[in-house]
């Protein structure tokens, strides 16, 4: 540990390799108060890639006035053109967003759905049925263009207005997203209330509905300190795609609206300790997050980033 790496002690029954789906530049920055200049974002993404991350969700093509932090997508994306071997998905809310994505040469998109009616209405201003109807032509056109489609499914465990979310409900919406043509789903614990048994129950129920584990990623929030325990449960189930946010971006501990994204560094510390390959250089990743935290003018909420930081 003196060298800033965890002791490697593998545990049985876990995958040999995990693909980290880095969401910091999109899910992280859209939840930060400060808007980061385009050049700083571009440099951050280049540093994340240099640290070994191979899937980096770069930005969002929602209406600029809805998410001002990500209003510079058209200026940012071309600055990432030199990144070889890195997938740079963008979030696309509708057909207009897909048109913008295709014009930028985007090869992977994500759509953002909800398992619950209340969140669908509050976040998308639509019922769950209406939001799926909105995604249908987006996914169909993306597939026709051979663009990979990830479907985010938020509120898979708990909903702040509806309380615990029944597993059957999540399975139903997940099935419909896959039937639309999504290549993979990311199961979101948007308010961070899930616990490991719940994770296992949902994954098992999805398998029973014919959804293969290989089509599933997990997106945990650490709001209640459960994100790594939930990740471990998912790994035991065979999940090999895990979402995380560099430096814990979007989960500022001083903001009441903290969403608590799982920090990529915390995830990497656990995975490497378990002997699971990620391709990530933890020191370089931590350095990228420290630089961005300095830009944002506050410490990183990641425990691992703080533990690996030089003494002030
Ligand atoms: Mg998140």
XYZ file of N, CA and C in Angstrom, residues 79-291:
639
model
N -12.843 17.963 -30.142
C -11.540 17.983 -29.453
C -11.126 16.606 -28.945
N -12.032 15.637 -29.066
C -11.733 14.280 -28.591
C -11.389 13.366 -29.755
N -11.327 13.926 -30.941
C -11.176 13.115 -32.154
C -9.895 12.294 -32.152
N -8.860 12.768 -31.462
C -7.582 12.056 -31.504
C -7.498 10.841 -30.600
N -8.542 10.595 -29.824
C -8.467 9.494 -28.853
C -8.717 8.154 -29.541
N -7.664 7.391 -29.691
C -7.765 6.101 -30.382
C -8.210 5.016 -29.403
N -9.089 4.139 -29.864
C -9.457 2.984 -29.052
C -10.281 3.323 -27.827
N -10.872 4.504 -27.801
C -11.712 4.893 -26.669
C -13.125 5.136 -27.178
N -14.109 4.496 -26.555
C -15.504 4.752 -26.892
C -15.961 5.991 -26.139
N -16.633 6.883 -26.864
C -17.053 8.165 -26.280
C -18.553 8.358 -26.467
N -19.360 7.585 -25.737
C -20.811 7.720 -25.897
C -21.313 9.086 -25.433
N -22.434 9.489 -25.979
C -23.102 10.717 -25.524
C -24.562 10.408 -25.226
N -25.118 11.157 -24.287
C -26.524 11.002 -23.936
C -27.372 11.755 -24.951
N -28.423 11.075 -25.422
C -29.291 11.628 -26.460
C -30.737 11.491 -25.978
N -31.475 12.587 -25.841
C -32.826 12.472 -25.281
C -33.902 12.170 -26.319
N -33.661 12.528 -27.576
C -34.748 12.454 -28.564
C -34.149 12.463 -29.971
N -35.030 12.530 -30.983
C -34.552 12.450 -32.362
C -33.674 13.645 -32.739
N -34.038 14.810 -32.209
C -33.209 15.984 -32.498
C -31.786 15.781 -31.958
N -31.705 15.244 -30.726
C -30.402 14.978 -30.124
C -29.624 13.942 -30.926
N -30.339 12.951 -31.437
C -29.653 11.935 -32.240
C -29.097 12.550 -33.516
N -29.869 13.450 -34.127
C -29.379 14.139 -35.324
C -28.088 14.893 -35.035
N -28.044 15.575 -33.890
C -26.827 16.296 -33.500
C -25.680 15.315 -33.282
N -25.988 14.169 -32.650
C -24.950 13.163 -32.375
C -24.368 12.624 -33.678
N -25.241 12.297 -34.614
C -24.764 11.732 -35.879
C -23.919 12.754 -36.641
N -24.319 14.019 -36.550
C -23.542 15.076 -37.229
C -22.137 15.199 -36.644
N -22.005 14.832 -35.359
C -20.691 14.909 -34.698
C -19.863 13.635 -34.916
N -20.466 12.626 -35.547
C -19.737 11.375 -35.754
C -19.781 10.441 -34.562
N -20.735 10.658 -33.660
C -20.866 9.810 -32.471
C -21.246 8.381 -32.882
N -20.578 7.396 -32.276
C -20.843 5.987 -32.621
C -21.548 5.222 -31.498
N -21.707 5.868 -30.350
C -22.418 5.240 -29.231
C -23.286 6.295 -28.570
N -24.539 5.945 -28.369
C -25.421 6.874 -27.671
C -26.024 6.182 -26.450
N -26.602 6.999 -25.582
C -27.367 6.470 -24.453
C -28.689 7.223 -24.370
N -29.760 6.483 -24.090
C -31.051 7.107 -23.801
C -31.327 6.920 -22.310
N -32.185 7.775 -21.757
C -32.321 7.834 -20.309
C -33.771 7.591 -19.901
N -34.065 6.372 -19.453
C -35.433 6.024 -19.073
C -35.592 5.874 -17.575
N -36.830 5.723 -17.154
C -37.134 5.599 -15.731
C -38.021 4.388 -15.488
N -37.737 3.703 -14.372
C -38.582 2.563 -13.996
C -39.868 3.037 -13.327
N -39.885 4.276 -12.833
C -41.069 4.728 -12.093
C -41.783 5.872 -12.821
N -43.086 5.949 -12.617
C -43.890 6.986 -13.265
C -43.542 8.383 -12.747
N -43.324 8.500 -11.437
C -43.101 9.841 -10.884
C -41.824 10.447 -11.440
N -40.735 9.650 -11.481
C -39.477 10.193 -11.991
C -39.581 10.466 -13.489
N -40.289 9.592 -14.217
C -40.473 9.834 -15.659
C -41.156 11.181 -15.866
N -42.181 11.457 -15.066
C -42.896 12.727 -15.211
C -42.022 13.905 -14.822
N -41.259 13.747 -13.729
C -40.461 14.879 -13.244
C -39.238 15.119 -14.110
N -38.627 14.039 -14.593
C -37.368 14.179 -15.320
C -37.582 14.317 -16.827
N -38.578 13.594 -17.337
C -38.783 13.572 -18.788
C -40.095 14.250 -19.186
N -40.881 14.629 -18.175
C -42.170 15.271 -18.436
C -43.092 14.371 -19.256
N -42.980 13.064 -19.009
C -43.762 12.083 -19.763
C -44.094 10.906 -18.865
N -45.087 10.119 -19.243
C -45.301 8.840 -18.571
C -44.214 7.877 -19.042
N -44.105 6.735 -18.370
C -43.131 5.727 -18.815
C -43.460 5.289 -20.239
N -44.751 5.054 -20.531
C -45.149 4.665 -21.892
C -44.758 5.724 -22.914
N -45.032 6.982 -22.570
C -44.717 8.071 -23.507
C -43.214 8.200 -23.732
N -42.425 7.974 -22.662
C -40.978 8.094 -22.840
C -40.446 6.954 -23.710
N -40.991 5.756 -23.531
C -40.560 4.642 -24.386
C -40.952 4.913 -25.839
N -42.130 5.508 -26.034
C -42.561 5.848 -27.404
C -41.621 6.889 -28.015
N -41.113 7.798 -27.163
C -40.173 8.815 -27.658
C -38.843 8.173 -28.059
N -38.417 7.139 -27.302
C -37.125 6.500 -27.598
C -37.186 5.611 -28.846
N -38.388 5.111 -29.147
C -38.501 4.094 -30.202
C -37.848 4.534 -31.518
N -38.224 5.702 -32.062
C -37.589 6.099 -33.336
C -36.105 6.436 -33.169
N -35.707 6.871 -31.975
C -34.289 7.192 -31.728
C -33.461 5.914 -31.825
N -33.921 4.877 -31.122
C -33.176 3.614 -31.113
C -33.200 2.987 -32.508
N -34.359 3.058 -33.175
C -34.469 2.448 -34.512
C -33.488 3.117 -35.480
N -33.425 4.446 -35.459
C -32.526 5.137 -36.392
C -31.065 4.885 -36.018
N -30.779 4.872 -34.720
C -29.405 4.603 -34.290
C -28.962 3.227 -34.785
N -29.839 2.254 -34.614
C -29.485 0.892 -35.056
C -29.282 0.838 -36.568
N -30.142 1.555 -37.286
C -29.995 1.585 -38.753
C -28.645 2.184 -39.138
N -28.146 3.103 -38.300
C -26.837 3.739 -38.556
C -25.701 2.957 -37.903
N -26.020 1.792 -37.358
C -25.053 0.940 -36.657
C -24.394 1.638 -35.471
N -25.172 2.453 -34.796
C -24.709 3.129 -33.577
C -25.135 2.287 -32.374
N -24.198 2.068 -31.458
C -24.470 1.269 -30.256
C -25.366 2.075 -29.307
N -26.373 1.400 -28.738
C -27.329 2.099 -27.871
C -27.323 1.507 -26.466
N -27.045 2.376 -25.494
C -27.149 2.002 -24.085
C -28.440 2.597 -23.550
N -29.182 1.844 -22.791
C -30.387 2.366 -22.157
C -30.157 2.511 -20.668
N -30.234 3.745 -20.181
C -30.189 3.946 -18.731
C -31.580 3.697 -18.180
N -31.631 2.963 -17.088
C -32.901 2.769 -16.413
C -32.713 3.279 -14.984
N -33.309 4.434 -14.709
C -33.117 5.018 -13.381
C -34.214 4.567 -12.430
N -33.990 4.786 -11.144
C -34.941 4.416 -10.078
C -35.238 2.910 -10.066
N -34.201 2.093 -10.196
C -34.398 0.632 -10.222
C -34.602 0.029 -8.836
N -34.341 0.800 -7.790
C -34.419 0.206 -6.442
C -35.334 1.022 -5.526
N -35.067 2.322 -5.467
C -35.913 3.186 -4.650
C -36.200 4.465 -5.404
N -37.328 5.079 -5.081
C -37.741 6.320 -5.730
C -38.114 7.296 -4.611
N -37.628 8.543 -4.690
C -37.865 9.465 -3.563
C -39.331 9.775 -3.332
N -40.169 9.626 -4.339
C -41.595 9.918 -4.185
C -42.414 8.646 -3.975
N -41.985 7.552 -4.619
C -42.792 6.325 -4.581
C -42.288 5.313 -3.567
N -41.079 5.511 -3.027
C -40.534 4.551 -2.073
C -39.899 3.372 -2.786
N -39.855 2.202 -2.134
C -39.225 1.032 -2.752
C -39.895 0.697 -4.090
N -39.074 0.343 -5.081
C -39.602 0.054 -6.413
C -39.684 -1.462 -6.588
N -40.864 -2.003 -6.888
C -40.992 -3.458 -7.037
C -40.111 -3.995 -8.166
N -39.467 -5.114 -7.909
C -38.598 -5.745 -8.904
C -39.366 -6.010 -10.206
N -40.610 -6.457 -10.096
C -41.401 -6.764 -11.299
C -41.539 -5.552 -12.210
N -41.702 -4.400 -11.568
C -41.880 -3.153 -12.331
C -40.603 -2.859 -13.135
N -39.446 -3.008 -12.487
C -38.171 -2.719 -13.153
C -37.949 -3.701 -14.308
N -38.240 -4.969 -14.037
C -38.050 -5.996 -15.068
C -38.910 -5.674 -16.290
N -40.133 -5.221 -16.052
C -41.040 -4.908 -17.159
C -40.495 -3.794 -18.049
N -40.014 -2.724 -17.441
C -39.509 -1.597 -18.246
C -38.186 -1.981 -18.903
N -37.352 -2.744 -18.194
C -36.073 -3.196 -18.768
C -36.321 -4.022 -20.032
N -37.273 -4.928 -19.938
C -37.605 -5.795 -21.085
C -38.022 -4.946 -22.290
N -38.822 -3.924 -22.008
C -39.322 -3.085 -23.107
C -38.180 -2.274 -23.740
N -37.230 -1.793 -22.920
C -36.080 -1.055 -23.479
C -35.237 -1.963 -24.370
N -35.043 -3.200 -23.925
C -34.261 -4.137 -24.743
C -35.022 -4.500 -26.016
N -36.348 -4.638 -25.883
C -37.151 -4.972 -27.064
C -37.144 -3.838 -28.094
N -36.961 -2.606 -27.626
C -36.838 -1.484 -28.570
C -35.568 -1.600 -29.398
N -34.553 -2.323 -28.847
C -33.305 -2.496 -29.582
C -32.075 -1.987 -28.846
N -32.209 -1.640 -27.566
C -31.022 -1.225 -26.813
C -30.031 -2.392 -26.746
N -28.751 -2.094 -26.928
C -27.721 -3.138 -26.883
C -27.374 -3.511 -25.447
N -27.446 -2.553 -24.544
C -27.163 -2.832 -23.141
C -28.011 -1.926 -22.269
N -28.198 -2.348 -21.019
C -28.923 -1.540 -20.042
C -28.004 -1.227 -18.878
N -28.178 -0.024 -18.332
C -27.474 0.332 -17.105
C -28.526 0.517 -16.021
N -28.448 -0.314 -14.995
C -29.449 -0.309 -13.927
C -29.044 0.710 -12.872
N -29.830 1.763 -12.741
C -29.433 2.867 -11.876
C -30.085 2.831 -10.504
N -29.229 2.955 -9.483
C -29.750 3.174 -8.118
C -29.649 4.678 -7.859
N -30.585 5.399 -8.435
C -30.477 6.848 -8.542
C -30.396 7.557 -7.194
N -31.049 7.022 -6.166
C -30.992 7.685 -4.861
C -30.157 6.889 -3.863
N -29.504 5.834 -4.343
C -28.494 5.164 -3.526
C -29.024 4.323 -2.372
N -30.284 3.936 -2.431
C -30.871 3.209 -1.294
C -30.755 1.694 -1.401
N -30.258 1.180 -2.518
C -30.188 -0.276 -2.710
C -29.231 -0.917 -1.705
N -29.471 -2.179 -1.436
C -28.570 -3.001 -0.628
C -28.312 -4.301 -1.410
N -27.255 -5.050 -1.053
C -26.795 -6.137 -1.928
C -27.828 -7.230 -2.232
N -28.665 -7.580 -1.263
C -29.673 -8.613 -1.531
C -30.669 -8.165 -2.580
N -30.990 -6.879 -2.562
C -31.917 -6.297 -3.549
C -31.294 -6.351 -4.945
N -29.993 -6.060 -5.003
C -29.273 -6.108 -6.280
C -29.344 -7.525 -6.853
N -29.049 -8.481 -6.016
C -29.081 -9.878 -6.462
C -30.483 -10.270 -6.915
N -31.511 -9.843 -6.165
C -32.892 -10.189 -6.517
C -33.272 -9.608 -7.872
N -32.863 -8.371 -8.128
C -33.213 -7.751 -9.415
C -32.497 -8.450 -10.566
N -31.199 -8.720 -10.400
C -30.447 -9.379 -11.476
C -31.025 -10.764 -11.768
N -31.374 -11.497 -10.723
C -31.956 -12.830 -10.902
C -33.293 -12.737 -11.634
N -34.123 -11.769 -11.238
C -35.435 -11.616 -11.881
C -35.277 -11.248 -13.352
N -34.270 -10.430 -13.672
C -34.026 -10.072 -15.078
C -33.602 -11.299 -15.875
N -32.725 -12.108 -15.293
C -32.305 -13.347 -15.966
C -33.509 -14.248 -16.225
N -34.388 -14.331 -15.234
C -35.577 -15.196 -15.379
C -36.497 -14.702 -16.486
N -36.400 -13.407 -16.771
C -37.206 -12.816 -17.857
C -36.481 -12.936 -19.201
N -35.336 -13.616 -19.208
C -34.615 -13.831 -20.454
C -33.562 -12.783 -20.757
N -33.305 -11.877 -19.813
C -32.270 -10.855 -20.024
C -30.925 -11.422 -19.577
N -29.959 -11.559 -20.501
C -28.665 -12.099 -20.096
C -27.867 -11.086 -19.278
N -27.111 -11.578 -18.324
C -26.293 -10.691 -17.488
C -25.322 -9.888 -18.348
N -24.895 -10.457 -19.475
C -23.934 -9.758 -20.337
C -24.508 -8.467 -20.923
N -25.841 -8.323 -20.910
C -26.461 -7.092 -21.439
C -26.658 -6.043 -20.351
N -26.180 -6.335 -19.149
C -26.481 -5.460 -18.014
C -25.232 -4.801 -17.435
N -25.354 -3.514 -17.169
C -24.360 -2.801 -16.376
C -25.045 -2.289 -15.123
N -24.234 -1.878 -14.140
C -24.812 -1.351 -12.906
C -24.293 0.056 -12.649
N -25.165 0.880 -12.093
C -24.844 2.295 -11.861
C -25.285 2.620 -10.435
N -24.335 2.506 -9.521
C -24.684 2.687 -8.112
C -24.264 4.056 -7.608
N -25.067 4.553 -6.689
C -24.738 5.809 -6.013
C -24.413 5.512 -4.560
N -23.472 6.287 -4.034
C -22.952 5.985 -2.705
C -23.619 6.806 -1.593
N -24.790 7.310 -1.881
C -25.493 8.211 -0.950
C -25.591 7.628 0.458
N -25.853 6.326 0.553
C -25.959 5.650 1.849
C -24.760 4.733 2.110
N -23.678 4.941 1.369
C -22.467 4.157 1.599
C -22.543 2.712 1.116
N -23.475 2.434 0.199
C -23.706 1.047 -0.224
C -23.119 0.712 -1.599
N -22.532 1.678 -2.278
C -22.198 1.465 -3.689
C -21.220 0.306 -3.912
N -20.172 0.190 -3.101
C -19.206 -0.894 -3.333
C -19.762 -2.247 -2.913
N -20.550 -2.274 -1.848
C -21.180 -3.541 -1.452
C -22.126 -4.010 -2.558
N -22.869 -3.066 -3.125
C -23.786 -3.424 -4.211
C -23.018 -3.863 -5.456
N -21.893 -3.188 -5.713
C -21.061 -3.584 -6.854
C -20.554 -5.013 -6.664
N -20.117 -5.321 -5.456
C -19.598 -6.669 -5.191
C -20.682 -7.726 -5.445
N -21.909 -7.418 -5.013
C -23.016 -8.357 -5.259
C -23.224 -8.552 -6.759
N -23.111 -7.458 -7.521
C -23.287 -7.555 -8.972
C -22.156 -8.361 -9.611
N -20.922 -8.174 -9.125
C -19.784 -8.942 -9.648
C -19.989 -10.427 -9.386
N -20.448 -10.749 -8.188
C -20.708 -12.159 -7.856
C -21.749 -12.762 -8.784
N -22.660 -11.904 -9.257
C -23.700 -12.382 -10.172
C -23.184 -12.500 -11.604
N -21.989 -11.957 -11.868
C -21.403 -12.069 -13.203
C -21.420 -10.789 -14.016
N -21.861 -9.691 -13.420
C -21.862 -8.403 -14.132
C -20.421 -7.959 -14.371
N -20.131 -7.494 -15.597
C -18.769 -7.061 -15.915
C -18.709 -5.619 -16.423
N -19.823 -4.911 -16.388
C -19.824 -3.493 -16.755
C -20.302 -2.691 -15.552
N -19.438 -1.797 -15.070
C -19.763 -1.022 -13.872
C -19.552 0.463 -14.173
N -20.578 1.270 -13.895
C -20.484 2.723 -14.090
C -19.832 3.359 -12.870
N -19.026 4.362 -13.113
C -18.440 5.120 -12.004
C -18.016 6.481 -12.523
N -17.793 7.408 -11.586
C -17.518 8.799 -11.928
C -16.165 9.204 -11.332
N -15.236 9.592 -12.191
C -13.885 9.917 -11.728
C -13.933 10.960 -10.621
N -13.222 10.677 -9.537
C -13.183 11.611 -8.420
C -14.502 11.745 -7.680
N -15.496 10.916 -8.033
C -16.815 11.053 -7.410
C -17.557 12.290 -7.901
N -17.196 12.772 -9.097
C -17.851 13.965 -9.650
C -19.354 13.824 -9.608
N -20.025 14.924 -9.293
C -21.479 14.915 -9.219
C -21.968 14.527 -7.839
N -21.020 14.248 -6.957
C -21.425 13.853 -5.610
C -20.770 14.723 -4.557
N -20.746 16.001 -4.805
C -20.098 16.914 -3.867
C -20.693 16.777 -2.471
N -19.849 16.499 -1.465
C -20.381 16.253 -0.120
C -20.955 17.508 0.526
N -20.693 18.679 -0.060
C -21.172 19.913 0.561
C -22.459 20.411 -0.069
N -22.941 19.670 -1.056
C -24.181 20.088 -1.709
C -25.307 19.168 -1.263
N -26.429 19.762 -0.915
C -27.556 18.945 -0.465
C -28.104 18.082 -1.586
N -27.923 18.555 -2.823
C -28.448 17.817 -3.965
C -27.488 16.716 -4.404
N -26.466 16.426 -3.587
C -25.457 15.436 -3.973
C -26.111 14.162 -4.462
N -25.700 13.721 -5.618
C -26.273 12.497 -6.156
C -25.445 11.305 -5.721
N -24.180 11.543 -5.334
C -23.382 10.458 -4.781
C -22.938 9.402 -5.758
N -22.530 9.819 -6.964
C -21.972 8.841 -7.897
C -20.827 8.079 -7.245
N -20.773 6.769 -7.486
C -19.630 5.971 -7.036
C -18.366 6.515 -7.704
N -17.328 6.766 -6.905
C -16.076 7.292 -7.453
C -15.302 6.177 -8.154
N -14.798 6.484 -9.350
C -14.055 5.483 -10.122
C -12.835 4.989 -9.343
N -12.160 5.894 -8.643
C -10.964 5.491 -7.888
C -11.315 4.488 -6.787
N -12.454 4.698 -6.099
C -12.867 3.773 -5.040
C -13.154 2.394 -5.648
N -13.819 2.423 -6.822
C -14.125 1.171 -7.522
C -12.844 0.459 -7.942
N -11.906 1.220 -8.517
C -10.665 0.615 -9.009
C -9.867 0.019 -7.841
N -9.857 0.705 -6.701
C -9.126 0.171 -5.540
C -9.676 -1.214 -5.185
N -11.001 -1.342 -5.142
C -11.580 -2.642 -4.793
C -11.308 -3.687 -5.884
N -11.524 -3.310 -7.135
C -11.354 -4.288 -8.214
C -9.909 -4.780 -8.277
N -8.963 -3.873 -8.194
C -7.556 -4.283 -8.265
C -7.170 -5.110 -7.037
N -7.725 -4.777 -5.882
C -7.475 -5.591 -4.694
C -7.986 -7.011 -4.873
N -9.080 -7.141 -5.621
C -9.652 -8.461 -5.893
C -8.944 -9.174 -7.046
N -7.958 -8.501 -7.634
C -7.235 -9.100 -8.756
C -8.001 -9.021 -10.067
N -9.002 -8.142 -10.122
C -9.801 -7.984 -11.347
C -9.165 -6.905 -12.216
N -8.937 -7.224 -13.479
C -8.297 -6.280 -14.393
C -9.263 -5.204 -14.851
N -8.753 -3.977 -14.926
C -9.552 -2.873 -15.460
C -8.807 -2.115 -16.555
N -7.502 -2.299 -16.618
C -6.684 -1.527 -17.557
C -6.394 -0.121 -17.079
N -6.845 0.215 -15.863
C -6.705 1.585 -15.365
C -5.454 1.731 -14.500
N -4.745 2.851 -14.711
C -3.616 3.229 -13.869
C -4.161 4.163 -12.789
N -4.238 3.654 -11.556
C -4.916 4.391 -10.479
C -4.234 5.729 -10.180
N -2.914 5.761 -10.233
C -2.197 7.010 -9.931
C -2.524 8.090 -10.964
N -2.547 7.707 -12.227
C -2.845 8.696 -13.276
C -4.300 9.154 -13.203
N -5.186 8.212 -12.870
C -6.601 8.564 -12.731
C -6.785 9.556 -11.580
N -6.129 9.260 -10.451
C -6.233 10.136 -9.280
C -5.710 11.535 -9.600
N -4.619 11.586 -10.344
C -4.037 12.870 -10.741
C -5.041 13.673 -11.590
N -5.723 12.992 -12.509
C -6.727 13.674 -13.351
C -7.852 14.236 -12.483
N -8.284 13.453 -11.491
C -9.382 13.904 -10.633
C -8.949 15.044 -9.725
N -7.716 15.000 -9.234
C -7.215 16.079 -8.376
C -7.152 17.395 -9.153
N -6.713 17.313 -10.398
C -6.643 18.533 -11.214
C -8.031 19.123 -11.429
